[in-house]
XYZ file of C-alpha atoms in Angstrom:
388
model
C -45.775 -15.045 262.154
C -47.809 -13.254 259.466
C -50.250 -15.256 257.905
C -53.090 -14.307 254.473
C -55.629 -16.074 254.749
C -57.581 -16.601 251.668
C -60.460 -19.133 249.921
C -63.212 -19.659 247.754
C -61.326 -18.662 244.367
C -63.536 -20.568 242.092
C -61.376 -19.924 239.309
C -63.413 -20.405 236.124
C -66.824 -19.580 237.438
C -68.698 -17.095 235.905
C -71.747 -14.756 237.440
C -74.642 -15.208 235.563
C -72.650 -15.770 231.887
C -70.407 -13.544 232.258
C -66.771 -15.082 232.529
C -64.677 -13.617 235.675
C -61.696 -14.705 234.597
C -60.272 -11.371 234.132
C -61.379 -10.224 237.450
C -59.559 -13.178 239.136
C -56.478 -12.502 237.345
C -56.558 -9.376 239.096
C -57.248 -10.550 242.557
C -54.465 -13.109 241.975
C -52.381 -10.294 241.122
C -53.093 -8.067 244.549
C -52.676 -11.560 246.360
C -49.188 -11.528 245.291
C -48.738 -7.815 245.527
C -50.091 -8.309 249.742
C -48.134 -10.793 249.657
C -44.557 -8.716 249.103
C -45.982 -5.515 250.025
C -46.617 -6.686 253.557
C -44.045 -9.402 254.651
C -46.787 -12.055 254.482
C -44.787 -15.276 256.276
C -47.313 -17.618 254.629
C -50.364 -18.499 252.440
C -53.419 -20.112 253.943
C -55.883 -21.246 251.195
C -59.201 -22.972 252.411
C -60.109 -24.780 249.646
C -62.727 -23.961 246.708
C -59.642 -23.575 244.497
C -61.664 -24.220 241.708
C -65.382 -23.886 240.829
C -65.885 -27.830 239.744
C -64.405 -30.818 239.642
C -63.110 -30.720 235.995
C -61.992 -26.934 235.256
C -61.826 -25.201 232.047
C -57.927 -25.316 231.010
C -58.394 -21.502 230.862
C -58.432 -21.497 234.818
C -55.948 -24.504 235.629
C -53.759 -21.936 233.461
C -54.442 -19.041 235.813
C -54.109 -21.128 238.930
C -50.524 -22.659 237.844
C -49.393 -18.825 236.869
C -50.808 -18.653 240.596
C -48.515 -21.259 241.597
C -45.636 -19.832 240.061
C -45.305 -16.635 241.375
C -46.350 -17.591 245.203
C -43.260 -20.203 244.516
C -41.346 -17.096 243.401
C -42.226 -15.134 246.414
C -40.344 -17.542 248.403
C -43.843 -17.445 250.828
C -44.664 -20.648 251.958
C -48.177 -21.612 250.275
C -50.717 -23.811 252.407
C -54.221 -25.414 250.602
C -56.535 -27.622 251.129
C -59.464 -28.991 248.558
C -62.786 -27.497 249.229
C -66.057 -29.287 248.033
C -66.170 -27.865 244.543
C -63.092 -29.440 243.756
C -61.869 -32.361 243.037
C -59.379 -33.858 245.810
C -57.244 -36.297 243.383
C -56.604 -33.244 240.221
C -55.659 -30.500 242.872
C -53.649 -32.812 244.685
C -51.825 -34.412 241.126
C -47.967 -33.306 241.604
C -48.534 -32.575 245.419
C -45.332 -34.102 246.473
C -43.300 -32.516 243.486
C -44.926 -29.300 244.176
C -44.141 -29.407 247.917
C -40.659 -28.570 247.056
C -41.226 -25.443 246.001
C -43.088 -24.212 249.350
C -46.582 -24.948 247.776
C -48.337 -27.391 249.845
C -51.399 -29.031 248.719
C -53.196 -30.992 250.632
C -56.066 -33.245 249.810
C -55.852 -36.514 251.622
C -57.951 -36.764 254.530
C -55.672 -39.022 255.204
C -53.125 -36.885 255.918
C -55.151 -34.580 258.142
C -52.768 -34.818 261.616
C -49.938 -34.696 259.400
C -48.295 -30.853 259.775
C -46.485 -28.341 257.442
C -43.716 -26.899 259.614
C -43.395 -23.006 259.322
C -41.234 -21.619 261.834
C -40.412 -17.859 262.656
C -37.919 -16.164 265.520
C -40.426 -17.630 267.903
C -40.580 -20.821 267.227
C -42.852 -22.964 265.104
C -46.143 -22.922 263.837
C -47.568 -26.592 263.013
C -49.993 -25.731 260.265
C -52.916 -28.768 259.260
C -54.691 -29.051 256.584
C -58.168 -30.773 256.664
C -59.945 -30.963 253.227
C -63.404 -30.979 252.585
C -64.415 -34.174 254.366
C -67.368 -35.466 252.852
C -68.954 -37.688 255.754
C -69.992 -40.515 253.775
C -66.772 -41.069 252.058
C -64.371 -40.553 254.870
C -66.053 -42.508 257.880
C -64.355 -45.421 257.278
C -61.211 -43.689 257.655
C -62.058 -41.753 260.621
C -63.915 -44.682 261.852
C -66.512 -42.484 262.897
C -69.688 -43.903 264.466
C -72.389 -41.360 262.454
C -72.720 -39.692 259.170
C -71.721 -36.434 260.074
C -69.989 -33.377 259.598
C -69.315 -33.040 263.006
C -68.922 -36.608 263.329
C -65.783 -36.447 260.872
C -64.418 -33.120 261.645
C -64.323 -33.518 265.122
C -62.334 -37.509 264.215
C -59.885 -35.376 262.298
C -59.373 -32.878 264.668
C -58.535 -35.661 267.371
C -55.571 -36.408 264.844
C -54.489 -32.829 264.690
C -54.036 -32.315 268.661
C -52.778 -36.110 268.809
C -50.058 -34.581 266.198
C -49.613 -31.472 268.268
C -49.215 -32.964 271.853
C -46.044 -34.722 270.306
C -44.905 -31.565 269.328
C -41.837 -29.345 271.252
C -43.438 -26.800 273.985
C -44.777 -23.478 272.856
C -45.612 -24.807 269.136
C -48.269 -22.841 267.524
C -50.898 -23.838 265.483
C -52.745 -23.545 262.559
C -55.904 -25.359 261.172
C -57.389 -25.022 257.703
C -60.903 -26.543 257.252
C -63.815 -26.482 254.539
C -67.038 -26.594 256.373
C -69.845 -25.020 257.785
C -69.349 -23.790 261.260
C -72.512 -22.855 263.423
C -72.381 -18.712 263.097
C -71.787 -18.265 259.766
C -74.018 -16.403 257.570
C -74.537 -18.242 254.228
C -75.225 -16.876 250.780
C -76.857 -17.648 247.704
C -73.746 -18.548 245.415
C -72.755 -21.847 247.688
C -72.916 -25.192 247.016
C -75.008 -26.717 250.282
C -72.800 -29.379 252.326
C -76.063 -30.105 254.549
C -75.691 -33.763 255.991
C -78.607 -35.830 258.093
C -80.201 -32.236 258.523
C -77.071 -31.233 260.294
C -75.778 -28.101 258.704
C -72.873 -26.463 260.704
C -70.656 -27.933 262.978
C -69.732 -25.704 266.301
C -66.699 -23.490 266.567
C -65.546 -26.082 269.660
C -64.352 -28.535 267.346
C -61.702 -26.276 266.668
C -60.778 -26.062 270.392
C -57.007 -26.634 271.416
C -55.387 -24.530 267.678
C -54.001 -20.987 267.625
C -55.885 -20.324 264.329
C -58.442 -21.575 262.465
C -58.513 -20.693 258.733
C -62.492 -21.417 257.543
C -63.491 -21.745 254.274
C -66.880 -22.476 251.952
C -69.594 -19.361 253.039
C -68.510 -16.628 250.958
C -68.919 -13.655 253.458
C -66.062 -12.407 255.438
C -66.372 -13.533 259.018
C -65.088 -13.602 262.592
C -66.908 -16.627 264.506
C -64.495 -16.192 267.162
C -61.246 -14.184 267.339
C -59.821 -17.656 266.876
C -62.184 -18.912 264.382
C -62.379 -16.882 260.990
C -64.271 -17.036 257.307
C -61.902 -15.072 254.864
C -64.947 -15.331 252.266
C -64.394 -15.199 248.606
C -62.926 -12.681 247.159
C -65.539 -11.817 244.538
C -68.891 -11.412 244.747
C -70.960 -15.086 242.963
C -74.718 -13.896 243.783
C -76.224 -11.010 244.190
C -76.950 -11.937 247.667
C -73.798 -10.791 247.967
C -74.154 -7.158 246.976
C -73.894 -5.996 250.517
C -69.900 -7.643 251.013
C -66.855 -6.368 251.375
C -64.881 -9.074 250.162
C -61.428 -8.910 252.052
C -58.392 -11.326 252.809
C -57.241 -11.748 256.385
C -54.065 -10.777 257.513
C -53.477 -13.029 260.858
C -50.359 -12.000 263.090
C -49.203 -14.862 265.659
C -47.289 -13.857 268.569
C -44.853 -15.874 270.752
C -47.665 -17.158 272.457
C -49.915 -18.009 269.814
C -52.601 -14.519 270.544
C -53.997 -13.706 267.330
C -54.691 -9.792 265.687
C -56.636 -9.854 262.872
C -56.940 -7.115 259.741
C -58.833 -7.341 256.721
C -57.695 -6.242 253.310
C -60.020 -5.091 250.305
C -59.995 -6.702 247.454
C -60.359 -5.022 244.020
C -64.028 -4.849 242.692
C -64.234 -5.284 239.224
C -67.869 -3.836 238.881
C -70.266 -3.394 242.036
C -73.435 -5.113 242.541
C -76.938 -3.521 242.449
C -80.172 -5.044 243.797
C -83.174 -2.049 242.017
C -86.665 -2.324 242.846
C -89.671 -1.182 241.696
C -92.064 -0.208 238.713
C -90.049 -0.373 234.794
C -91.112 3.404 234.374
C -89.707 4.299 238.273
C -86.242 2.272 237.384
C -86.214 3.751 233.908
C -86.554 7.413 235.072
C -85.180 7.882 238.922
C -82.347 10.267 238.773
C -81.305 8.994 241.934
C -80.196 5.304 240.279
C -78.045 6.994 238.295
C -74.970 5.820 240.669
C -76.012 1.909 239.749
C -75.713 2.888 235.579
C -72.299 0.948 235.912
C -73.031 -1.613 238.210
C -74.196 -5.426 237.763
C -77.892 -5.192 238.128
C -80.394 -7.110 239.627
C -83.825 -5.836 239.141
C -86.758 -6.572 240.712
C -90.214 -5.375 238.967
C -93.399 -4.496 240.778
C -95.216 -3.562 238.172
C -98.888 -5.419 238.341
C -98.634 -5.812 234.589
C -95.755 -7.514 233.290
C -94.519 -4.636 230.755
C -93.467 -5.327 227.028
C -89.549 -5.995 226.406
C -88.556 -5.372 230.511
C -84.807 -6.239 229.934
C -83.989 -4.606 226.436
C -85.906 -1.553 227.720
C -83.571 -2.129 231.383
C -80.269 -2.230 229.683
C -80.875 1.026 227.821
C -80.150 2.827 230.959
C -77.871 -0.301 232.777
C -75.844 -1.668 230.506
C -75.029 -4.179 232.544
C -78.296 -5.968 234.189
C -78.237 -9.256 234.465
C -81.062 -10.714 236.236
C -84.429 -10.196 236.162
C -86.789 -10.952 238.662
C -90.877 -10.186 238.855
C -93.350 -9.561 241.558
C -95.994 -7.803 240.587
C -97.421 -5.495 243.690
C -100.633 -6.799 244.940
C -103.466 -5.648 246.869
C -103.191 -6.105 251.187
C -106.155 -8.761 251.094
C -103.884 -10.999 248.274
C -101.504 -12.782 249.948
C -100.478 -15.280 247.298
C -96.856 -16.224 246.267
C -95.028 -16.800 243.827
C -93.495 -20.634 243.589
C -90.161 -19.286 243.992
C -91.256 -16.915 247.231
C -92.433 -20.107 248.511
C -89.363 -22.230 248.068
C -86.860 -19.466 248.822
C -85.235 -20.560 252.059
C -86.401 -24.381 252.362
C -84.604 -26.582 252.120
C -84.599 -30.432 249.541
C -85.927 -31.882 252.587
C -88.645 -29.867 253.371
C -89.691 -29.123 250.045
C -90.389 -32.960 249.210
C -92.320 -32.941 252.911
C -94.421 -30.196 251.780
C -94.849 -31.898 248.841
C -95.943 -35.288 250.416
C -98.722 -33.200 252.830
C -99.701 -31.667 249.532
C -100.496 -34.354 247.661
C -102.183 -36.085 251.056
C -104.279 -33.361 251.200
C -102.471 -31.683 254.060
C -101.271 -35.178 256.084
C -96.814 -34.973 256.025
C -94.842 -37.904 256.200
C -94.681 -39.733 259.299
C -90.839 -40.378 260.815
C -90.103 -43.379 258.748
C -91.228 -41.573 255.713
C -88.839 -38.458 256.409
C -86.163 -40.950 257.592
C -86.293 -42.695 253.543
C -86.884 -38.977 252.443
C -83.247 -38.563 254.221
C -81.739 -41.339 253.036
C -82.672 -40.521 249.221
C -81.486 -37.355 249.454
C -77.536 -38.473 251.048
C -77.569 -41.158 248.840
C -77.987 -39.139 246.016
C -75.111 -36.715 247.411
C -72.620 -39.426 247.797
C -73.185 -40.692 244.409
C -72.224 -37.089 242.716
C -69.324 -36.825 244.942
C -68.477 -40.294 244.044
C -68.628 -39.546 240.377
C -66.881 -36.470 240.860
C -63.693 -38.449 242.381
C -63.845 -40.745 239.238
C -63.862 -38.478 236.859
């Protein structure tokens, strides 16, 4: 069986102002092309569908001309919510729309409960696992902490429950939203970080054929079972260096897996420039980047008069501006955003408790309410983003 595995649309987002709705209208329209052009026997979307909870009607427009023509295809279409969206809109109309081969699935709930794809071989028992967000599912995996892996690992106990019932020689198939221990992580994503736990290990995926990752926006292979198809446009220029791919997955009789990426169209590449205004301004050698979305980074000790209108004489299209000013070896000062880059919520309010003490941190009761504070306030925006 020939699967695409895709994610991380976040239809309606835009990178830094500028709307990329255009641009994914176009990647829609080489996932359908793929699609026919290479006997794709299904659609694996890992969630991120959208880029927040309540999208602009300009991209719920895009994503049900999406719908439409995967329904067309006659290609069986599998998705799950990621943590950008919201569960209850993308999964309005699931049972409707499960009629025309696009399955949606939302319900954590309904994690051990399969979409049957079947090919010459056999079939292929494919499970979809939203975005669990630990505090609001426990009670339904009964799980004993607040955990990623805690929940994940609950749901996958459903999915080989589900499978062990299943006729010999079924294959399988896992989609999951999450943050698996291997993955490289990027600027433009929304951190899922629970009880200090970020990633959850590639084991918990132990006993499936396939499992289709999404939520870090770089393609990767954790294991040859275990894969991030990454988004399929670049969100942050942290992401210059990507090539941003969908995975074509082949399934054999026995379930062995052969993996191949395809590009994705680039709608304008990404530069990352460094140096002095006047070196940027007059290096013949840049000229390449004239075209590109710009990121520039100035050295210059002096901030210099009108950087970005002066910038955007020669690229058109910079679009962030960043300064740090050269220094001398013996000066060894940061800037505040050098200093933050990298920590995390946590350990930025410890730093700032050892500041304030005069260089004492907070003892383990004090990081443990320091913890709390900072779930709590999680759960309450992914609360609020269910009720809306």
């Amino acid at each position: 069986m020939r699967l695409l595995h895709t994610s991380d649309w976040h239809l309606g987002r835009s990178f830094h102002r500028v709307s990329m709705l255009d641009a994914q209208a176009a990647f829609l329209d080489h996932l359908v092309a793929t699609v026919r052009d290479r006997d794709v026997d299904a659609v694996l979307v890992a969630g991120d569908v959208y880029d927040r909870a309540v999208p602009p009607l300009a991209a719920v427009a895009l994503f049900d001309e999406a719908l439409h023509r995967l329904a067309d295809a006659g290609v069986p279409t599998v998705m799950i919510s990621g943590n950008h969206d919201s569960a209850r809109r993308l999964g309005v109309g699931a049972g409707l729309i499960d009629r025309a081969g696009i399955h949606l699935r939302t319900d954590p709930a309904g994690c051990g409960t399969p979409v049957l794809l079947a090919d010459e071989h056999g079939p292929v028992a494919c499970y979809g696992l939203p975005y669990l967000e630990p505090a609001l599912v426990r009670n339904e995996f009964q799980a004993e902490r607040t955990a990623h892996e805690t929940v994940l690992a609950a749901a996958m106990e459903r999915v080989r429950a589900d499978l062990a019932t299943r006729e010999p020689g079924t294959r399988s198939v896992v989609l999951a939203h999450a943050f698996v221990v291997g993955g490289q992580a990027s600027d433009s994503e929304r951190d899922i970080t629970v009880g200090g736990v970020a990633a959850v290990p590639s084991g918990v995926f132990h006993g499936v054929d396939y499992a289709a990752l999404g939520h870090l926006h770089g393609c990767q292979t954790i294991t040859e079972r275990v894969r991030y198809s990454g988004s399929p446009l670049a969100y942050s220029f942290s992401e210059a260096d990507h090539r941003k791919t969908l995975w074509i997955v082949d399934l054999d009789a026995t379930g062995a897996v052969t993996a191949e990426r395809v590009d994705c169209p680039v709608p304008r590449p990404l530069s990352r420039l460094r140096g002095t205004l006047e070196d940027l301004l007059e290096d013949p050698a840049l000229e390449r980047h004239e075209e590109s979305f710009v990121e520039a980074t100035l050295t210059d000790a002096v901030r210099p008069a009108d950087p970005m209108a002066r910038l955007t004489a020669r690229f058109p299209h910079t679009l962030h501006l960043v300064f740090e000013p050269e220094r001398a070896a013996q000066d060894t000062t940061d800037s505040y955003a050098q200093r933050l880059r990298g920590r995390s919520d946590q350990q930025i309010a410890e730093d700032f408790v050892a500041h304030v003490r005069g260089g004492n941190g907070p003892d383990d009761r004090e990081r443990a309410v320091l913890r709390s504070a900072f779930e709590d306030v999680r759960v309450d925006a992914a609360v609020r983003e269910v009720a809306r």
